[in-house]
Amino acid sequence: MARKDLLDIASLDREEIDLLLNQAVPFKELFTRSVKKVPALKGKSVLMLFYEPSTRTHSSFEVAAKRLSADVTNFDVPHSSVVKGESVRETIETLQAMRTDFIVVRHKQSGLPGMIARMTKASVINAGDGSHAHPTQGLLDAFTMKEVFPELSGRKVLIIGDILHSRVARSTSTILKRLGVEVAYLGPGSLVPKVGPENIRRFTDYEEAMKWKPDVVYLLRVQMERQDVQYFPSLREYHKVYGITEERLKRIDGDGLWLMHPGPVNRGVELCDGAMDYSRTLINRQVENGIAVRMAVLYWLKPEGEDAK
């Protein structure tokens, strides 16, 4: 049963997660066709409402919508009335008059996409809100891992980095736990919350974390823009203690581990240059799968008042 909005992973049940992951498979197959568009959303409109800078997520949603034949409008926040003090409610009321069918929202304030969803009949998709959630990132990460491990249950994923400020860590760990994956966090003690999801191991030492024998090592981007205080001495020190150095990459290769990162990568911080060419790096596949998953989400959602597909 389709729902109106996608605001987080926590509100999805297992059946919905499986449906979206399975639905993304045929959409990915479209990438191999000479004609890459289908008329699934022909006549529908998708509004991109990004209050924060984004390249990958924004372009991924835009490509996904266009491949479904939807009309895409980019709301130019820096040149809109928002800079003149227009409230979010006033913006949504204006956009509601345009009869848009889908609104893709990114905002620095946690919970704001949910507020917008209550104000409009359009289907709202959360493209990242503060440190709260990034549901399509969680879905594409799970989809990517399922391509490598068709049966995910029992696999181990180590997420390294700034857990405290990461909406990606929250969404991806939540969906992986639903799929039976064991998840652990690694990072500076100040950036790995002591409270949070149950049954997630917490490490502050790289060597100890690797003794846990993960199947996938997932590096988070160091988000200096979200850190109001300095949590570690320097980026060079962070790379030395928690990053994938050339020496660590050799060991990862020897153990046959897979590498993931939500992007964009800070080279020399989370990953050394060699990691981008590593045979088991899934970063580019994550980008490709992001389009397929977002096509599946757009196709699945049902704006208020629309008959079920």
mmCIF file of C-alpha atoms in Angstrom:
data_model
loop_
_atom_site.group_PDB
_atom_site.id
_atom_site.type_symbol
_atom_site.label_atom_id
_atom_site.label_comp_id
_atom_site.label_asym_id
_atom_site.label_seq_id
_atom_site.Cartn_x
_atom_site.Cartn_y
_atom_site.Cartn_z
ATOM 1 C CA MET A 1 0.000 0.000 0.000
ATOM 2 C CA ALA A 2 1.539 3.294 -1.082
ATOM 3 C CA ARG A 3 1.749 6.130 1.406
ATOM 4 C CA LYS A 4 1.710 9.894 0.903
ATOM 5 C CA ASP A 5 5.180 10.833 2.240
ATOM 6 C CA LEU A 6 8.628 9.408 2.935
ATOM 7 C CA LEU A 7 10.049 11.217 5.962
ATOM 8 C CA ASP A 8 12.309 8.637 7.615
ATOM 9 C CA ILE A 9 13.226 4.957 7.718
ATOM 10 C CA ALA A 10 11.851 4.357 11.217
ATOM 11 C CA SER A 11 8.234 4.739 10.047
ATOM 12 C CA LEU A 12 8.592 2.093 7.309
ATOM 13 C CA ASP A 13 7.679 -1.495 8.073
ATOM 14 C CA ARG A 14 9.653 -4.457 6.736
ATOM 15 C CA GLU A 15 7.150 -5.109 3.951
ATOM 16 C CA GLU A 16 7.490 -1.539 2.674
ATOM 17 C CA ILE A 17 11.285 -1.708 2.799
ATOM 18 C CA ASP A 18 11.326 -4.967 0.837
ATOM 19 C CA LEU A 19 8.859 -3.558 -1.696
ATOM 20 C CA LEU A 20 11.003 -0.476 -2.365
ATOM 21 C CA LEU A 21 14.238 -2.463 -2.626
ATOM 22 C CA ASN A 22 12.617 -4.947 -5.025
ATOM 23 C CA GLN A 23 10.992 -2.183 -7.044
ATOM 24 C CA ALA A 24 14.367 -0.493 -7.554
ATOM 25 C CA VAL A 25 15.696 -3.544 -9.444
ATOM 26 C CA PRO A 26 13.736 -3.049 -12.701
ATOM 27 C CA PHE A 27 14.341 0.699 -12.551
ATOM 28 C CA LYS A 28 18.077 0.077 -12.435
ATOM 29 C CA GLU A 29 17.745 -2.176 -15.477
ATOM 30 C CA LEU A 30 16.544 0.886 -17.383
ATOM 31 C CA PHE A 31 20.092 2.236 -17.199
ATOM 32 C CA THR A 32 21.216 -0.391 -19.708
ATOM 33 C CA ARG A 33 18.560 0.558 -22.240
ATOM 34 C CA SER A 34 19.103 2.929 -25.129
ATOM 35 C CA VAL A 35 15.834 4.641 -24.132
ATOM 36 C CA LYS A 36 16.187 5.472 -20.452
ATOM 37 C CA LYS A 37 12.761 7.034 -19.825
ATOM 38 C CA VAL A 38 9.411 5.516 -18.924
ATOM 39 C CA PRO A 39 6.073 7.392 -18.809
ATOM 40 C CA ALA A 40 5.237 6.342 -15.227
ATOM 41 C CA LEU A 41 4.915 9.932 -13.941
ATOM 42 C CA LYS A 42 4.082 11.702 -17.177
ATOM 43 C CA GLY A 43 2.010 14.786 -16.373
ATOM 44 C CA LYS A 44 3.188 14.871 -12.748
ATOM 45 C CA SER A 45 5.312 17.647 -11.259
ATOM 46 C CA VAL A 46 8.243 17.375 -8.850
ATOM 47 C CA LEU A 47 9.456 20.422 -6.942
ATOM 48 C CA MET A 48 13.011 20.480 -5.609
ATOM 49 C CA LEU A 49 13.047 22.538 -2.391
ATOM 50 C CA PHE A 50 16.636 22.544 -1.122
ATOM 51 C CA TYR A 51 17.484 24.970 1.678
ATOM 52 C CA GLU A 52 20.957 23.393 1.991
ATOM 53 C CA PRO A 53 23.615 22.947 -0.716
ATOM 54 C CA SER A 54 23.582 19.544 -2.411
ATOM 55 C CA THR A 55 25.027 18.071 -5.566
ATOM 56 C CA ARG A 56 24.597 14.302 -5.425
ATOM 57 C CA THR A 57 21.187 14.069 -3.784
ATOM 58 C CA HIS A 58 19.711 16.969 -5.761
ATOM 59 C CA SER A 59 20.944 15.722 -9.141
ATOM 60 C CA SER A 60 19.977 12.127 -8.299
ATOM 61 C CA PHE A 61 16.363 13.087 -7.534
ATOM 62 C CA GLU A 62 16.205 15.297 -10.610
ATOM 63 C CA VAL A 63 17.486 12.532 -12.912
ATOM 64 C CA ALA A 64 15.144 9.997 -11.261
ATOM 65 C CA ALA A 65 12.101 12.235 -11.784
ATOM 66 C CA LYS A 66 12.990 12.982 -15.401
ATOM 67 C CA ARG A 67 13.533 9.293 -16.184
ATOM 68 C CA LEU A 68 9.964 8.741 -14.964
ATOM 69 C CA SER A 69 8.877 11.555 -17.355
ATOM 70 C CA ALA A 70 7.876 13.954 -14.563
ATOM 71 C CA ASP A 71 8.220 17.713 -14.916
ATOM 72 C CA VAL A 72 10.895 19.048 -12.539
ATOM 73 C CA THR A 73 11.003 22.542 -11.049
ATOM 74 C CA ASN A 74 13.944 23.780 -9.000
ATOM 75 C CA PHE A 75 12.941 26.290 -6.315
ATOM 76 C CA ASP A 76 15.833 28.749 -6.180
ATOM 77 C CA VAL A 77 15.996 29.450 -2.440
ATOM 78 C CA PRO A 78 18.893 32.015 -2.568
ATOM 79 C CA HIS A 79 16.920 34.163 -5.030
ATOM 80 C CA SER A 80 13.449 33.630 -3.565
ATOM 81 C CA SER A 81 11.411 35.563 -1.026
ATOM 82 C CA VAL A 82 12.873 33.279 1.637
ATOM 83 C CA VAL A 83 15.873 35.630 1.866
ATOM 84 C CA LYS A 84 13.409 38.464 2.489
ATOM 85 C CA GLY A 85 12.017 36.703 5.540
ATOM 86 C CA GLU A 86 9.236 34.644 3.983
ATOM 87 C CA SER A 87 8.314 31.779 6.311
ATOM 88 C CA VAL A 88 8.269 28.134 5.283
ATOM 89 C CA ARG A 89 4.465 28.156 5.662
ATOM 90 C CA GLU A 90 4.146 31.094 3.267
ATOM 91 C CA THR A 91 6.467 29.382 0.785
ATOM 92 C CA ILE A 92 4.453 26.152 0.913
ATOM 93 C CA GLU A 93 1.154 28.009 0.509
ATOM 94 C CA THR A 94 2.570 29.643 -2.607
ATOM 95 C CA LEU A 95 3.846 26.339 -3.958
ATOM 96 C CA GLN A 96 0.561 24.606 -3.107
ATOM 97 C CA ALA A 97 -1.177 27.026 -5.462
ATOM 98 C CA MET A 98 1.079 25.665 -8.220
ATOM 99 C CA ARG A 99 -0.517 22.201 -7.696
ATOM 100 C CA THR A 100 2.774 20.342 -7.499
ATOM 101 C CA ASP A 101 2.507 16.582 -6.936
ATOM 102 C CA PHE A 102 5.817 15.913 -5.155
ATOM 103 C CA ILE A 103 8.061 18.107 -3.005
ATOM 104 C CA VAL A 104 11.628 16.948 -2.333
ATOM 105 C CA VAL A 105 12.907 18.808 0.743
ATOM 106 C CA ARG A 106 16.329 19.305 2.282
ATOM 107 C CA HIS A 107 16.691 21.570 5.317
ATOM 108 C CA LYS A 108 19.104 22.079 8.204
ATOM 109 C CA GLN A 109 16.250 21.912 10.712
ATOM 110 C CA SER A 110 15.319 18.423 11.899
ATOM 111 C CA GLY A 111 11.633 17.655 11.479
ATOM 112 C CA LEU A 112 10.870 20.384 8.965
ATOM 113 C CA PRO A 113 9.940 18.006 6.090
ATOM 114 C CA GLY A 114 7.338 16.465 8.394
ATOM 115 C CA MET A 115 5.892 19.891 9.121
ATOM 116 C CA ILE A 116 5.708 20.626 5.390
ATOM 117 C CA ALA A 117 4.004 17.256 4.783
ATOM 118 C CA ARG A 118 1.210 18.248 7.167
ATOM 119 C CA MET A 119 0.719 21.531 5.286
ATOM 120 C CA THR A 120 0.343 20.187 1.749
ATOM 121 C CA LYS A 121 -1.508 17.560 -0.264
ATOM 122 C CA ALA A 122 1.648 16.908 -2.255
ATOM 123 C CA SER A 123 3.826 13.905 -1.437
ATOM 124 C CA VAL A 124 6.840 15.092 0.561
ATOM 125 C CA ILE A 125 10.184 13.283 0.389
ATOM 126 C CA ASN A 126 12.798 14.062 3.009
ATOM 127 C CA ALA A 127 16.150 14.539 1.236
ATOM 128 C CA GLY A 128 17.911 15.200 4.546
ATOM 129 C CA ASP A 129 16.852 17.217 7.591
ATOM 130 C CA GLY A 130 19.492 18.327 10.075
ATOM 131 C CA SER A 131 20.950 15.369 11.951
ATOM 132 C CA HIS A 132 17.628 13.514 11.878
ATOM 133 C CA ALA A 133 17.140 11.418 8.753
ATOM 134 C CA HIS A 134 18.054 10.790 5.117
ATOM 135 C CA PRO A 135 15.729 7.915 4.155
ATOM 136 C CA THR A 136 16.640 7.528 0.478
ATOM 137 C CA GLN A 137 20.332 7.313 1.413
ATOM 138 C CA GLY A 138 19.507 4.485 3.798
ATOM 139 C CA LEU A 139 17.492 2.724 1.097
ATOM 140 C CA LEU A 140 20.203 3.056 -1.554
ATOM 141 C CA ASP A 141 22.854 1.833 0.882
ATOM 142 C CA ALA A 142 20.788 -1.254 1.687
ATOM 143 C CA PHE A 143 20.085 -1.829 -2.015
ATOM 144 C CA THR A 144 23.811 -1.597 -2.813
ATOM 145 C CA MET A 145 24.733 -4.061 -0.068
ATOM 146 C CA LYS A 146 22.044 -6.498 -1.227
ATOM 147 C CA GLU A 147 23.657 -6.561 -4.666
ATOM 148 C CA VAL A 148 26.864 -7.790 -3.012
ATOM 149 C CA PHE A 149 25.200 -9.923 -0.340
ATOM 150 C CA PRO A 150 21.746 -11.091 -1.535
ATOM 151 C CA GLU A 151 21.096 -12.409 1.988
ATOM 152 C CA LEU A 152 22.047 -9.539 4.286
ATOM 153 C CA SER A 153 20.964 -11.109 7.559
ATOM 154 C CA GLY A 154 23.969 -11.893 9.728
ATOM 155 C CA ARG A 155 26.391 -9.619 7.840
ATOM 156 C CA LYS A 156 28.404 -7.004 9.730
ATOM 157 C CA VAL A 157 28.734 -3.325 8.815
ATOM 158 C CA LEU A 158 31.138 -0.951 10.571
ATOM 159 C CA ILE A 159 30.169 2.734 10.242
ATOM 160 C CA ILE A 160 33.117 5.067 10.892
ATOM 161 C CA GLY A 161 33.070 8.782 11.601
ATOM 162 C CA ASP A 162 30.911 11.555 12.989
ATOM 163 C CA ILE A 163 27.921 9.542 14.205
ATOM 164 C CA LEU A 164 26.675 12.385 16.394
ATOM 165 C CA HIS A 165 25.823 14.747 13.528
ATOM 166 C CA SER A 166 25.096 12.153 10.826
ATOM 167 C CA ARG A 167 21.585 11.665 9.463
ATOM 168 C CA VAL A 168 23.109 9.068 7.131
ATOM 169 C CA ALA A 169 24.346 6.978 10.079
ATOM 170 C CA ARG A 170 20.892 7.073 11.649
ATOM 171 C CA SER A 171 18.973 6.125 8.519
ATOM 172 C CA THR A 172 21.415 3.511 7.229
ATOM 173 C CA SER A 173 21.901 1.800 10.589
ATOM 174 C CA THR A 174 18.118 1.725 11.113
ATOM 175 C CA ILE A 175 17.361 0.026 7.799
ATOM 176 C CA LEU A 176 20.281 -2.400 8.145
ATOM 177 C CA LYS A 177 19.073 -3.481 11.583
ATOM 178 C CA ARG A 178 15.601 -4.096 10.091
ATOM 179 C CA LEU A 179 17.256 -6.362 7.517
ATOM 180 C CA GLY A 180 19.082 -8.398 10.145
ATOM 181 C CA VAL A 181 22.523 -6.794 9.739
ATOM 182 C CA GLU A 182 24.838 -6.339 12.716
ATOM 183 C CA VAL A 183 25.957 -2.712 12.947
ATOM 184 C CA ALA A 184 28.798 -1.102 14.884
ATOM 185 C CA TYR A 185 30.023 2.488 15.188
ATOM 186 C CA LEU A 186 33.635 3.686 15.282
ATOM 187 C CA GLY A 187 34.828 7.233 15.859
ATOM 188 C CA PRO A 188 36.168 9.714 18.376
ATOM 189 C CA GLY A 189 34.451 9.209 21.722
ATOM 190 C CA SER A 190 32.881 12.668 21.545
ATOM 191 C CA LEU A 191 31.315 11.858 18.152
ATOM 192 C CA VAL A 192 29.938 8.405 19.010
ATOM 193 C CA PRO A 193 26.867 8.905 21.252
ATOM 194 C CA LYS A 194 26.686 6.596 24.252
ATOM 195 C CA VAL A 195 22.910 6.494 23.939
ATOM 196 C CA GLY A 196 21.051 5.609 20.762
ATOM 197 C CA PRO A 197 19.843 2.545 18.878
ATOM 198 C CA GLU A 198 19.955 -0.694 20.809
ATOM 199 C CA ASN A 199 22.257 -3.548 19.852
ATOM 200 C CA ILE A 200 24.794 -1.335 18.102
ATOM 201 C CA ARG A 201 28.357 -1.838 19.301
ATOM 202 C CA ARG A 202 30.471 1.246 19.833
ATOM 203 C CA PHE A 203 34.233 1.413 19.253
ATOM 204 C CA THR A 204 36.731 4.236 19.620
ATOM 205 C CA ASP A 205 39.792 2.207 18.565
ATOM 206 C CA TYR A 206 40.277 1.172 14.920
ATOM 207 C CA GLU A 207 42.163 -2.048 15.667
ATOM 208 C CA GLU A 208 39.528 -3.194 18.147
ATOM 209 C CA ALA A 209 36.788 -2.478 15.618
ATOM 210 C CA MET A 210 38.523 -4.530 12.934
ATOM 211 C CA LYS A 211 38.766 -7.492 15.312
ATOM 212 C CA TRP A 212 34.955 -7.481 15.151
ATOM 213 C CA LYS A 213 35.454 -8.662 11.513
ATOM 214 C CA PRO A 214 33.057 -6.485 9.516
ATOM 215 C CA ASP A 215 32.042 -7.373 5.960
ATOM 216 C CA VAL A 216 31.553 -3.711 4.962
ATOM 217 C CA VAL A 217 33.408 -0.616 6.155
ATOM 218 C CA TYR A 218 31.220 2.472 5.700
ATOM 219 C CA LEU A 219 33.037 5.818 5.977
ATOM 220 C CA LEU A 220 31.018 8.929 6.829
ATOM 221 C CA ARG A 221 31.993 12.348 5.534
ATOM 222 C CA VAL A 222 33.554 14.555 8.188
ATOM 223 C CA GLN A 223 31.012 17.373 8.408
ATOM 224 C CA MET A 224 32.934 20.350 9.722
ATOM 225 C CA GLU A 225 29.960 22.595 8.889
ATOM 226 C CA ARG A 226 27.807 20.763 11.469
ATOM 227 C CA GLN A 227 30.382 20.807 14.249
ATOM 228 C CA ASP A 228 29.998 23.781 16.570
ATOM 229 C CA VAL A 229 33.175 22.849 18.475
ATOM 230 C CA GLN A 230 36.403 21.074 17.476
ATOM 231 C CA TYR A 231 36.057 17.361 18.213
ATOM 232 C CA PHE A 232 39.551 16.276 17.113
ATOM 233 C CA PRO A 233 42.946 18.003 16.795
ATOM 234 C CA SER A 234 43.144 18.188 12.978
ATOM 235 C CA LEU A 235 41.951 16.525 9.784
ATOM 236 C CA ARG A 236 45.394 14.985 9.353
ATOM 237 C CA GLU A 237 45.155 13.450 12.822
ATOM 238 C CA TYR A 238 41.638 12.196 12.080
ATOM 239 C CA HIS A 239 42.870 10.433 8.935
ATOM 240 C CA LYS A 240 45.711 8.854 10.858
ATOM 241 C CA VAL A 241 43.476 7.531 13.640
ATOM 242 C CA TYR A 242 40.148 6.774 11.887
ATOM 243 C CA GLY A 243 40.671 7.098 8.136
ATOM 244 C CA ILE A 244 41.494 4.429 5.571
ATOM 245 C CA THR A 245 45.207 4.980 5.039
ATOM 246 C CA GLU A 246 47.233 3.227 2.341
ATOM 247 C CA GLU A 247 48.457 0.702 4.939
ATOM 248 C CA ARG A 248 44.937 -0.013 6.191
ATOM 249 C CA LEU A 249 43.708 -0.347 2.611
ATOM 250 C CA LYS A 250 46.194 -3.170 2.041
ATOM 251 C CA ARG A 251 44.792 -5.032 5.037
ATOM 252 C CA ILE A 252 41.208 -4.375 3.925
ATOM 253 C CA ASP A 253 42.083 -5.769 0.501
ATOM 254 C CA GLY A 254 43.648 -8.835 2.072
ATOM 255 C CA ASP A 255 40.530 -9.447 4.141
ATOM 256 C CA GLY A 256 38.226 -8.928 1.141
ATOM 257 C CA LEU A 257 36.185 -6.151 2.773
ATOM 258 C CA TRP A 258 33.905 -3.770 0.876
ATOM 259 C CA LEU A 259 34.137 0.035 1.185
ATOM 260 C CA MET A 260 31.241 2.502 1.078
ATOM 261 C CA HIS A 261 30.865 6.267 1.509
ATOM 262 C CA PRO A 262 27.796 8.508 0.987
ATOM 263 C CA GLY A 263 29.881 11.180 -0.771
ATOM 264 C CA PRO A 264 31.277 13.599 -1.435
ATOM 265 C CA VAL A 265 34.588 12.093 -0.279
ATOM 266 C CA ASN A 266 37.176 14.184 1.532
ATOM 267 C CA ARG A 267 40.323 12.617 0.079
ATOM 268 C CA GLY A 268 43.074 12.311 2.646
ATOM 269 C CA VAL A 269 40.533 12.550 5.480
ATOM 270 C CA GLU A 270 38.111 9.603 5.376
ATOM 271 C CA LEU A 271 39.865 7.793 2.526
ATOM 272 C CA CYS A 272 43.282 7.757 0.894
ATOM 273 C CA ASP A 273 43.437 8.276 -2.872
ATOM 274 C CA GLY A 274 44.053 4.574 -3.491
ATOM 275 C CA ALA A 275 40.717 3.656 -1.905
ATOM 276 C CA MET A 276 38.835 5.225 -4.809
ATOM 277 C CA ASP A 277 40.422 2.693 -7.199
ATOM 278 C CA TYR A 278 40.087 -0.277 -4.833
ATOM 279 C CA SER A 279 38.295 -3.181 -6.535
ATOM 280 C CA ARG A 280 35.701 -3.488 -3.752
ATOM 281 C CA THR A 281 34.863 0.192 -3.433
ATOM 282 C CA LEU A 282 31.104 0.643 -3.916
ATOM 283 C CA ILE A 283 30.999 4.452 -3.943
ATOM 284 C CA ASN A 284 30.228 4.889 -7.652
ATOM 285 C CA ARG A 285 27.674 2.091 -7.491
ATOM 286 C CA GLN A 286 25.958 3.933 -4.639
ATOM 287 C CA VAL A 287 25.555 6.955 -6.927
ATOM 288 C CA GLU A 288 24.043 4.824 -9.701
ATOM 289 C CA ASN A 289 21.773 2.969 -7.286
ATOM 290 C CA GLY A 290 20.605 6.249 -5.794
ATOM 291 C CA ILE A 291 18.810 7.043 -9.044
ATOM 292 C CA ALA A 292 17.103 3.628 -9.164
ATOM 293 C CA VAL A 293 15.978 3.817 -5.521
ATOM 294 C CA ARG A 294 14.642 7.360 -5.900
ATOM 295 C CA MET A 295 12.733 6.310 -9.007
ATOM 296 C CA ALA A 296 11.185 3.524 -6.928
ATOM 297 C CA VAL A 297 10.240 5.984 -4.150
ATOM 298 C CA LEU A 298 8.649 8.508 -6.532
ATOM 299 C CA TYR A 299 6.695 5.738 -8.259
ATOM 300 C CA TRP A 300 5.516 4.295 -4.924
ATOM 301 C CA LEU A 301 4.283 7.455 -3.187
ATOM 302 C CA LYS A 302 0.727 8.637 -3.678
ATOM 303 C CA PRO A 303 -0.127 12.346 -3.347
ATOM 304 C CA GLU A 304 -3.279 13.045 -1.332
ATOM 305 C CA GLY A 305 -6.417 12.689 -3.400
ATOM 306 C CA GLU A 306 -4.775 10.532 -6.090
ATOM 307 C CA ASP A 307 -6.093 7.062 -6.793
ATOM 308 C CA ALA A 308 -3.756 4.189 -5.886
ATOM 309 C CA LYS A 309 -1.395 3.096 -8.656
#
